[in-house]
Amino acid sequence: MGGGGREGRSYRSRTQRKHFKQSRENVWKRSKSDPSAPDSTDNPTWQPFATQNPAFDEYYKAQGIVAAEEWDRFVEVLRKALPAAFRINSSSQFCSDIRSQLENDFMKSLQAEVSEDSEAGAIRPLPWYPDNLAWQSNFSRMQLRKNQTLERFHEFLKLENEIGNITRQEAVSMVPPLFLDVQPDHFILDMCAAPGSKTFQLLEIIHQSTKPGSLPDGMVVANDLDVQRCNLLIHQTKRMCTANLIVTNHEAQHFPGCRSKSNASNKGIELESNINQLLFDRVLCDVPCSGDGTLRKAPDIWRKWNVGLGNGLHSLQLQIAMRGISLLKVGGRMVYSTCSMNPVENEAVVSEILRKCGGSVELVDVSTELPQLIRRPGLRSWKIRDKGVWLASYKDVPKYRRTGILPSMFPSGRSDVDPTDNGHKHENGTNVNSEDALQPMDNAVASVDDLDAEVSDLPLEHCMRLVPHDQNSGAFFIAVLQKVSPLAAVEEKPLSPEGNSVPKKDDEPHTTLLDHIPEDKNGKVEVADDTNEKCPEGGSTEANLIDTEEGGATLEVDSSNACEIHDTEETEMHFDKETDSGRIGAKRKLQVQGKWKGVDPVVFFKDETIISSIKTFYGINESFMLNDHLVTRNSDAKHVKRIYYVSNSVKDILELNFRVGQQLKITSVGLKMFERQTSREGTAAPCSFRISSEGLPVILPYITKQILCASATDFKHLLQYKTIKFPDFVDAEFGENASKLMMGCCVIVLRKGSNASTVPVQVNESTIAIGCWKGRGSLSVMVTAVDCQELLERLLVRIETQKDNSMPENNVEAAEAQDPDNNGTKEGTDSIGIAINA
């Protein structure tokens, strides 16, 4: 959460300029010749961050975030490393397998690594998260990386996270989507979505109850202002393999409403849509914030923290929240959340939303939901601190500070000051002149205890604040709002951080970072795991547009200056892709076609010849709708490399976007379904497009040609050796059938038991299939090495489970006596297990 938005960047830039102007000491880098630098004899070890800040203590003690008797415990936990947490993808076909592995394997094997007096255990499911799908370890991220005895568990987390079977995410960050009460048919807007952990969670929820080959009626629009953070968002959500997602790049406070005035065709293309305005059933408003709730994972915030961080973001947070309310359907629900403990960023924003919306919006009491989640009620009274002064109400704000300290920051929200007051008076009755204005007025309030703070008359106790020492987590604030009637006709103009009116229309496109991208050198993006939230304070970035397999424009970032991303795995994602000329890593010229400079247009794919050839080659059932559901990012149909599939809901929004003049700036859309294929055999393949691994699960139930069932042994061998000649398959009949397939892409399904191969293949949630290439003399797997490794491990787990369930204990010795060396070549589980481990 912190520091997003143009205003946030401007604020940070001013702070940085001030930092360098005052020549502050760089505590991170010392010259080798610096006599004050510690040498190996005086201080051989690295010194951690100082985990204290007097201003922090003074501020939050005064706000009453926790009771006085809890303060020491509160700060003690804040200074400890944050435990690692992760969530199992509920829509993954291996969901139950992974949960079983955690419950029956790692919970027991890791127990020896925790202290005997620990009651929490090595790893445990979070009690408040449904169905044991979220877990928290008793180890910090640093311990997981450095402790060799935890290596197997760490490798498990890395592999499953990369595949998309789990998502590594801070525990409290998982809470806001749960209070949205998402249903599979909901249209959802995630306003400030990067790096994408909550977006992934929302997609999981809408996909959870869908059957193989079917798509939910709902969809998610994930938006972020920062283009390079959109890269992280795309990379994160790509693991979900969904056709129900649109990623956009807009200022959240000015997100387009896409109001359609007519159903007229767009440039001769007839478009019929079920919607005429972009409204959402659910809105997640996880706004940029000061981020002091993340102190446990980002201890550098201790030295950076000051009260001005929260005060400076209040106006932007309010603008974003009000825009979210305006885009919410009547009867819809919005969750407002931050990873800050500051009431100026939390209760003050919620209070002003309720005041602005009158009776149109209600604060929902969700105290009975997730009963095992320990939460504190919201505050109804708080104080404002500015320039070293405590302020009880807006009338106490000096005139020279009224552009930065707004009435909405106070519990009452009142701005009833004397209009004839030309300056705030000190207690001695003298006005503040320009020179006085530069000095903190320490004599204005003797002590915070002397303040008679305002008390809000709104039901703010329905908000919730999660604090670290309640459940060994980070801190978070959450408020659930419901729109019960349309907003008043008079829409207030958005305010700048200084409180000034900003005359911009809702649907007006706004200039963003993407419009001023320099064409420059190659770089790389440091990819965060989802324990990262919006950065509380970031630096300037250099970004360069390049081509990615998403088809749209994304950015490379000079990570030396970029906003710090706390990457659990410290992995780097390189975006050098094949260009039109076939060269790797070559610089690609920016496309100027379409409305948004540097972003490839979204175009419906209408080439009937190609679509017909795909249907014929794979025998795709007519019940699977391809027409009007395929899009590309290339206007030239003859040079299309990738074809994406979109759900009905996404199709409707794309059609609406065309009608309103492409107001949505789309950086990624749809599920990659087909890719133009090339091979050493040249153009011998009758179909020029292959099925992508991402799209295979969706289209699999509808394929009637180019599909075969393989025994567990042959399926495992394909994963292990990647390429096998037809005569070398254990099942000779399978090898012969494979040789008879047409040249090109084919699908191999893992046969269940000894059942004969049937066409069409019967598909359910447990069906495992991979894409392969049928060449002249062999079959080759078209799956990444990571996916092959994961499938091999999952096969081993399933085979061992089936063996334990099907083989009585008293028959194990007899089976081993018949084949003591486990050399059976049939579909025996022992031979498969040995090969997998080889």
GROMACS .gro file of N, CA, C and O in nm, residues 416-504:
model
  356
  416ASP      N    1  -1.617   2.460   1.036
  416ASP     CA    2  -1.682   2.584   1.078
  416ASP      C    3  -1.581   2.675   1.150
  416ASP      O    4  -1.578   2.684   1.272
  417VAL      N    5  -1.496   2.742   1.070
  417VAL     CA    6  -1.400   2.837   1.125
  417VAL      C    7  -1.450   2.978   1.096
  417VAL      O    8  -1.531   3.001   1.006
  418ASP      N    9  -1.402   3.073   1.171
  418ASP     CA   10  -1.440   3.212   1.155
  418ASP      C   11  -1.387   3.264   1.022
  418ASP      O   12  -1.267   3.270   1.001
  419PRO      N   13  -1.478   3.301   0.928
  419PRO     CA   14  -1.430   3.348   0.796
  419PRO      C   15  -1.349   3.477   0.806
  419PRO      O   16  -1.274   3.510   0.715
  420THR      N   17  -1.362   3.553   0.915
  420THR     CA   18  -1.284   3.676   0.929
  420THR      C   19  -1.149   3.652   0.993
  420THR      O   20  -1.069   3.744   1.005
  421ASP      N   21  -1.124   3.527   1.031
  421ASP     CA   22  -0.997   3.494   1.095
  421ASP      C   23  -0.886   3.495   0.989
  421ASP      O   24  -0.887   3.414   0.897
  422ASN      N   25  -0.793   3.588   1.001
  422ASN     CA   26  -0.685   3.600   0.903
  422ASN      C   27  -0.560   3.524   0.943
  422ASN      O   28  -0.458   3.533   0.879
  423GLY      N   29  -0.567   3.453   1.048
  423GLY     CA   30  -0.451   3.376   1.092
  423GLY      C   31  -0.480   3.315   1.226
  423GLY      O   32  -0.551   3.372   1.308
  424HIS      N   33  -0.423   3.202   1.252
  424HIS     CA   34  -0.444   3.136   1.380
  424HIS      C   35  -0.374   3.214   1.491
  424HIS      O   36  -0.263   3.262   1.475
  425LYS      N   37  -0.442   3.229   1.603
  425LYS     CA   38  -0.385   3.303   1.714
  425LYS      C   39  -0.322   3.208   1.814
  425LYS      O   40  -0.376   3.104   1.845
  426HIS      N   41  -0.206   3.251   1.864
  426HIS     CA   42  -0.144   3.178   1.973
  426HIS      C   43  -0.224   3.200   2.100
  426HIS      O   44  -0.315   3.284   2.106
  427GLU      N   45  -0.188   3.128   2.200
  427GLU     CA   46  -0.259   3.144   2.327
  427GLU      C   47  -0.242   3.284   2.385
  427GLU      O   48  -0.323   3.330   2.464
  428ASN      N   49  -0.135   3.353   2.346
  428ASN     CA   50  -0.116   3.490   2.396
  428ASN      C   51  -0.194   3.594   2.316
  428ASN      O   52  -0.186   3.712   2.342
  429GLY      N   53  -0.270   3.546   2.214
  429GLY     CA   54  -0.358   3.634   2.139
  429GLY      C   55  -0.296   3.696   2.016
  429GLY      O   56  -0.363   3.768   1.944
  430THR      N   57  -0.168   3.672   1.987
  430THR     CA   58  -0.103   3.731   1.870
  430THR      C   59  -0.124   3.643   1.749
  430THR      O   60  -0.129   3.520   1.760
  431ASN      N   61  -0.136   3.707   1.634
  431ASN     CA   62  -0.151   3.632   1.510
  431ASN      C   63  -0.019   3.571   1.467
  431ASN      O   64   0.089   3.622   1.499
  432VAL      N   65  -0.032   3.465   1.388
  432VAL     CA   66   0.088   3.401   1.333
  432VAL      C   67   0.129   3.477   1.208
  432VAL      O   68   0.051   3.489   1.115
  433ASN      N   69   0.249   3.534   1.207
  433ASN     CA   70   0.297   3.599   1.085
  433ASN      C   71   0.376   3.501   1.002
  433ASN      O   72   0.389   3.385   1.036
  434SER      N   73   0.429   3.546   0.890
  434SER     CA   74   0.495   3.456   0.797
  434SER      C   75   0.618   3.392   0.859
  434SER      O   76   0.652   3.278   0.829
  435GLU      N   77   0.688   3.467   0.947
  435GLU     CA   78   0.805   3.408   1.009
  435GLU      C   79   0.765   3.302   1.110
  435GLU      O   80   0.827   3.197   1.121
  436ASP      N   81   0.660   3.332   1.187
  436ASP     CA   82   0.612   3.233   1.284
  436ASP      C   83   0.565   3.107   1.214
  436ASP      O   84   0.574   2.998   1.268
  437ALA      N   85   0.513   3.125   1.092
  437ALA     CA   86   0.457   3.010   1.022
  437ALA      C   87   0.563   2.906   0.990
  437ALA      O   88   0.530   2.791   0.963
  438LEU      N   89   0.687   2.947   0.991
  438LEU     CA   90   0.792   2.852   0.958
  438LEU      C   91   0.837   2.773   1.079
  438LEU      O   92   0.916   2.679   1.067
  439GLN      N   93   0.790   2.807   1.196
  439GLN     CA   94   0.833   2.741   1.319
  439GLN      C   95   0.720   2.659   1.379
  439GLN      O   96   0.604   2.699   1.376
  440PRO      N   97   0.751   2.540   1.436
  440PRO     CA   98   0.649   2.463   1.506
  440PRO      C   99   0.597   2.542   1.626
  440PRO      O  100   0.675   2.602   1.699
  441MET      N  101   0.467   2.540   1.645
  441MET     CA  102   0.407   2.616   1.755
  441MET      C  103   0.394   2.526   1.876
  441MET      O  104   0.285   2.478   1.911
  442ASP      N  105   0.505   2.498   1.940
  442ASP     CA  106   0.505   2.404   2.051
  442ASP      C  107   0.422   2.455   2.169
  442ASP      O  108   0.377   2.378   2.251
  443ASN      N  109   0.404   2.587   2.177
  443ASN     CA  110   0.328   2.641   2.289
  443ASN      C  111   0.179   2.642   2.262
  443ASN      O  112   0.101   2.683   2.345
  444ALA      N  113   0.136   2.594   2.143
  444ALA     CA  114  -0.007   2.593   2.111
  444ALA      C  115  -0.080   2.495   2.200
  444ALA      O  116  -0.190   2.519   2.243
  445VAL      N  117  -0.018   2.380   2.226
  445VAL     CA  118  -0.077   2.278   2.311
  445VAL      C  119   0.032   2.228   2.404
  445VAL      O  120   0.137   2.181   2.359
  446ALA      N  121   0.010   2.240   2.531
  446ALA     CA  122   0.110   2.198   2.627
  446ALA      C  123   0.132   2.049   2.623
  446ALA      O  124   0.243   2.001   2.631
  447SER      N  125   0.025   1.971   2.610
  447SER     CA  126   0.035   1.826   2.610
  447SER      C  127  -0.084   1.769   2.534
  447SER      O  128  -0.192   1.829   2.532
  448VAL      N  129  -0.063   1.652   2.476
  448VAL     CA  130  -0.173   1.588   2.406
  448VAL      C  131  -0.285   1.553   2.503
  448VAL      O  132  -0.402   1.545   2.465
  449ASP      N  133  -0.250   1.533   2.627
  449ASP     CA  134  -0.353   1.500   2.727
  449ASP      C  135  -0.445   1.617   2.754
  449ASP      O  136  -0.555   1.600   2.807
  450ASP      N  137  -0.399   1.740   2.719
  450ASP     CA  138  -0.483   1.858   2.739
  450ASP      C  139  -0.586   1.877   2.630
  450ASP      O  140  -0.674   1.962   2.641
  451LEU      N  141  -0.577   1.798   2.524
  451LEU     CA  142  -0.669   1.813   2.412
  451LEU      C  143  -0.806   1.756   2.447
  451LEU      O  144  -0.817   1.647   2.503
  452ASP      N  145  -0.908   1.830   2.410
  452ASP     CA  146  -1.044   1.779   2.419
  452ASP      C  147  -1.085   1.737   2.278
  452ASP      O  148  -1.149   1.810   2.204
  453ALA      N  149  -1.042   1.616   2.239
  453ALA     CA  150  -1.057   1.571   2.101
  453ALA      C  151  -1.202   1.549   2.064
  453ALA      O  152  -1.286   1.515   2.148
  454GLU      N  153  -1.233   1.569   1.935
  454GLU     CA  154  -1.368   1.545   1.885
  454GLU      C  155  -1.401   1.396   1.888
  454GLU      O  156  -1.312   1.311   1.882
  455VAL      N  157  -1.528   1.368   1.892
  455VAL     CA  158  -1.576   1.229   1.887
  455VAL      C  159  -1.675   1.219   1.771
  455VAL      O  160  -1.770   1.297   1.762
  456SER      N  161  -1.653   1.122   1.684
  456SER     CA  162  -1.739   1.105   1.568
  456SER      C  163  -1.874   1.048   1.611
  456SER      O  164  -1.884   0.965   1.703
  457ASP      N  165  -1.980   1.093   1.543
  457ASP     CA  166  -2.114   1.039   1.570
  457ASP      C  167  -2.151   0.927   1.472
  457ASP      O  168  -2.265   0.884   1.465
  458LEU      N  169  -2.052   0.878   1.396
  458LEU     CA  170  -2.073   0.771   1.300
  458LEU      C  171  -2.036   0.636   1.362
  458LEU      O  172  -1.951   0.631   1.452
  459PRO      N  173  -2.094   0.527   1.314
  459PRO     CA  174  -2.069   0.395   1.375
  459PRO      C  175  -1.934   0.335   1.332
  459PRO      O  176  -1.928   0.226   1.274
  460LEU      N  177  -1.826   0.405   1.361
  460LEU     CA  178  -1.693   0.362   1.315
  460LEU      C  179  -1.644   0.237   1.385
  460LEU      O  180  -1.544   0.178   1.343
  461GLU      N  181  -1.712   0.197   1.492
  461GLU     CA  182  -1.674   0.072   1.556
  461GLU      C  183  -1.697  -0.048   1.466
  461GLU      O  184  -1.646  -0.158   1.491
  462HIS      N  185  -1.773  -0.030   1.357
  462HIS     CA  186  -1.793  -0.139   1.260
  462HIS      C  187  -1.670  -0.160   1.172
  462HIS      O  188  -1.661  -0.263   1.104
  463CYS      N  189  -1.579  -0.063   1.171
  463CYS     CA  190  -1.450  -0.086   1.104
  463CYS      C  191  -1.370  -0.186   1.188
  463CYS      O  192  -1.405  -0.216   1.302
  464MET      N  193  -1.261  -0.236   1.132
  464MET     CA  194  -1.177  -0.328   1.209
  464MET      C  195  -1.030  -0.295   1.187
  464MET      O  196  -0.988  -0.256   1.078
  465ARG      N  197  -0.955  -0.312   1.294
  465ARG     CA  198  -0.810  -0.293   1.288
  465ARG      C  199  -0.743  -0.421   1.339
  465ARG      O  200  -0.771  -0.467   1.449
  466LEU      N  201  -0.656  -0.477   1.256
  466LEU     CA  202  -0.581  -0.595   1.295
  466LEU      C  203  -0.444  -0.549   1.344
  466LEU      O  204  -0.375  -0.476   1.274
  467VAL      N  205  -0.407  -0.593   1.464
  467VAL     CA  206  -0.279  -0.551   1.521
  467VAL      C  207  -0.188  -0.672   1.537
  467VAL      O  208  -0.235  -0.785   1.555
  468PRO      N  209  -0.056  -0.651   1.531
  468PRO     CA  210   0.037  -0.764   1.520
  468PRO      C  211   0.035  -0.865   1.633
  468PRO      O  212   0.051  -0.984   1.610
  469HIS      N  213   0.018  -0.819   1.756
  469HIS     CA  214   0.033  -0.911   1.868
  469HIS      C  215  -0.092  -0.993   1.898
  469HIS      O  216  -0.091  -1.079   1.986
  470ASP      N  217  -0.200  -0.972   1.824
  470ASP     CA  218  -0.321  -1.052   1.845
  470ASP      C  219  -0.307  -1.192   1.784
  470ASP      O  220  -0.347  -1.291   1.845
  471GLN      N  221  -0.251  -1.198   1.663
  471GLN     CA  222  -0.237  -1.328   1.597
  471GLN      C  223  -0.104  -1.340   1.524
  471GLN      O  224  -0.095  -1.406   1.421
  472ASN      N  225   0.001  -1.276   1.579
  472ASN     CA  226   0.136  -1.285   1.525
  472ASN      C  227   0.137  -1.255   1.376
  472ASN      O  228   0.177  -1.337   1.293
  473SER      N  229   0.094  -1.135   1.341
  473SER     CA  230   0.079  -1.097   1.200
  473SER      C  231   0.128  -0.955   1.180
  473SER      O  232   0.189  -0.896   1.269
  474GLY      N  233   0.101  -0.899   1.063
  474GLY     CA  234   0.120  -0.758   1.040
  474GLY      C  235  -0.002  -0.682   1.088
  474GLY      O  236  -0.091  -0.738   1.153
  475ALA      N  237  -0.008  -0.554   1.054
  475ALA     CA  238  -0.124  -0.472   1.092
  475ALA      C  239  -0.201  -0.435   0.966
  475ALA      O  240  -0.144  -0.421   0.858
  476PHE      N  241  -0.334  -0.419   0.982
  476PHE     CA  242  -0.419  -0.387   0.868
  476PHE      C  243  -0.545  -0.316   0.918
  476PHE      O  244  -0.586  -0.335   1.034
  477PHE      N  245  -0.605  -0.236   0.830
  477PHE     CA  246  -0.733  -0.172   0.859
  477PHE      C  247  -0.831  -0.208   0.749
  477PHE      O  248  -0.796  -0.207   0.630
  478ILE      N  249  -0.954  -0.240   0.788
  478ILE     CA  250  -1.055  -0.282   0.690
  478ILE      C  251  -1.190  -0.222   0.727
  478ILE      O  252  -1.231  -0.224   0.844
  479ALA      N  253  -1.258  -0.168   0.628
  479ALA     CA  254  -1.395  -0.119   0.644
  479ALA      C  255  -1.479  -0.172   0.528
  479ALA      O  256  -1.436  -0.168   0.413
  480VAL      N  257  -1.598  -0.221   0.559
  480VAL     CA  258  -1.687  -0.277   0.457
  480VAL      C  259  -1.804  -0.182   0.438
  480VAL      O  260  -1.876  -0.151   0.533
  481LEU      N  261  -1.821  -0.134   0.315
  481LEU     CA  262  -1.924  -0.036   0.283
  481LEU      C  263  -2.021  -0.094   0.182
  481LEU      O  264  -1.981  -0.166   0.091
  482GLN      N  265  -2.149  -0.062   0.199
  482GLN     CA  266  -2.251  -0.109   0.106
  482GLN      C  267  -2.328   0.010   0.051
  482GLN      O  268  -2.367   0.101   0.124
  483LYS      N  269  -2.349   0.008  -0.080
  483LYS     CA  270  -2.423   0.114  -0.147
  483LYS      C  271  -2.571   0.077  -0.150
  483LYS      O  272  -2.609  -0.020  -0.216
  484VAL      N  273  -2.652   0.151  -0.079
  484VAL     CA  274  -2.793   0.114  -0.065
  484VAL      C  275  -2.884   0.194  -0.157
  484VAL      O  276  -3.001   0.157  -0.176
  485SER      N  277  -2.834   0.302  -0.214
  485SER     CA  278  -2.914   0.382  -0.308
  485SER      C  279  -2.820   0.464  -0.394
  485SER      O  280  -2.702   0.482  -0.360
  486PRO      N  281  -2.871   0.516  -0.509
  486PRO     CA  282  -2.783   0.597  -0.596
  486PRO      C  283  -2.731   0.719  -0.523
  486PRO      O  284  -2.797   0.774  -0.434
  487LEU      N  285  -2.611   0.762  -0.560
  487LEU     CA  286  -2.554   0.882  -0.500
  487LEU      C  287  -2.631   1.005  -0.547
  487LEU      O  288  -2.699   1.003  -0.649
  488ALA      N  289  -2.617   1.111  -0.471
  488ALA     CA  290  -2.682   1.236  -0.509
  488ALA      C  291  -2.631   1.281  -0.645
  488ALA      O  292  -2.518   1.251  -0.685
  489ALA      N  293  -2.713   1.357  -0.716
  489ALA     CA  294  -2.680   1.397  -0.852
  489ALA      C  295  -2.555   1.484  -0.857
  489ALA      O  296  -2.480   1.483  -0.953
  490VAL      N  297  -2.532   1.561  -0.752
  490VAL     CA  298  -2.417   1.652  -0.751
  490VAL      C  299  -2.293   1.573  -0.710
  490VAL      O  300  -2.281   1.528  -0.598
  491GLU      N  301  -2.205   1.555  -0.805
  491GLU     CA  302  -2.077   1.489  -0.778
  491GLU      C  303  -1.973   1.594  -0.744
  491GLU      O  304  -1.951   1.688  -0.820
  492GLU      N  305  -1.909   1.580  -0.630
  492GLU     CA  306  -1.808   1.677  -0.592
  492GLU      C  307  -1.682   1.656  -0.674
  492GLU      O  308  -1.646   1.545  -0.707
  493LYS      N  309  -1.615   1.768  -0.705
  493LYS     CA  310  -1.492   1.760  -0.782
  493LYS      C  311  -1.381   1.699  -0.697
  493LYS      O  312  -1.375   1.722  -0.578
  494PRO      N  313  -1.294   1.623  -0.761
  494PRO     CA  314  -1.183   1.566  -0.684
  494PRO      C  315  -1.090   1.675  -0.633
  494PRO      O  316  -1.078   1.780  -0.693
  495LEU      N  317  -1.025   1.645  -0.523
  495LEU     CA  318  -0.934   1.740  -0.462
  495LEU      C  319  -0.791   1.697  -0.482
  495LEU      O  320  -0.760   1.579  -0.487
  496SER      N  321  -0.704   1.795  -0.492
  496SER     CA  322  -0.561   1.767  -0.493
  496SER      C  323  -0.518   1.739  -0.350
  496SER      O  324  -0.594   1.761  -0.256
  497PRO      N  325  -0.395   1.690  -0.328
  497PRO     CA  326  -0.348   1.669  -0.192
  497PRO      C  327  -0.351   1.796  -0.108
  497PRO      O  328  -0.355   1.790   0.014
  498GLU      N  329  -0.349   1.911  -0.174
  498GLU     CA  330  -0.355   2.038  -0.100
  498GLU      C  331  -0.499   2.081  -0.074
  498GLU      O  332  -0.523   2.185  -0.015
  499GLY      N  333  -0.596   2.004  -0.121
  499GLY     CA  334  -0.734   2.038  -0.098
  499GLY      C  335  -0.797   2.121  -0.207
  499GLY      O  336  -0.911   2.163  -0.196
  500ASN      N  337  -0.725   2.149  -0.313
  500ASN     CA  338  -0.777   2.231  -0.422
  500ASN      C  339  -0.856   2.148  -0.521
  500ASN      O  340  -0.829   2.030  -0.541
  501SER      N  341  -0.952   2.213  -0.585
  501SER     CA  342  -1.034   2.142  -0.683
  501SER      C  343  -0.953   2.109  -0.807
  501SER      O  344  -0.874   2.190  -0.855
  502VAL      N  345  -0.973   1.988  -0.858
  502VAL     CA  346  -0.907   1.944  -0.981
  502VAL      C  347  -1.014   1.921  -1.086
  502VAL      O  348  -1.087   1.823  -1.080
  503PRO      N  349  -1.030   2.011  -1.182
  503PRO     CA  350  -1.139   2.000  -1.280
  503PRO      C  351  -1.110   1.896  -1.387
  503PRO      O  352  -1.062   1.927  -1.495
  504LYS      N  353  -1.135   1.768  -1.356
  504LYS     CA  354  -1.117   1.662  -1.455
  504LYS      C  355  -1.245   1.581  -1.464
  504LYS      O  356  -1.309   1.553  -1.364
   0.00000   0.00000   0.00000
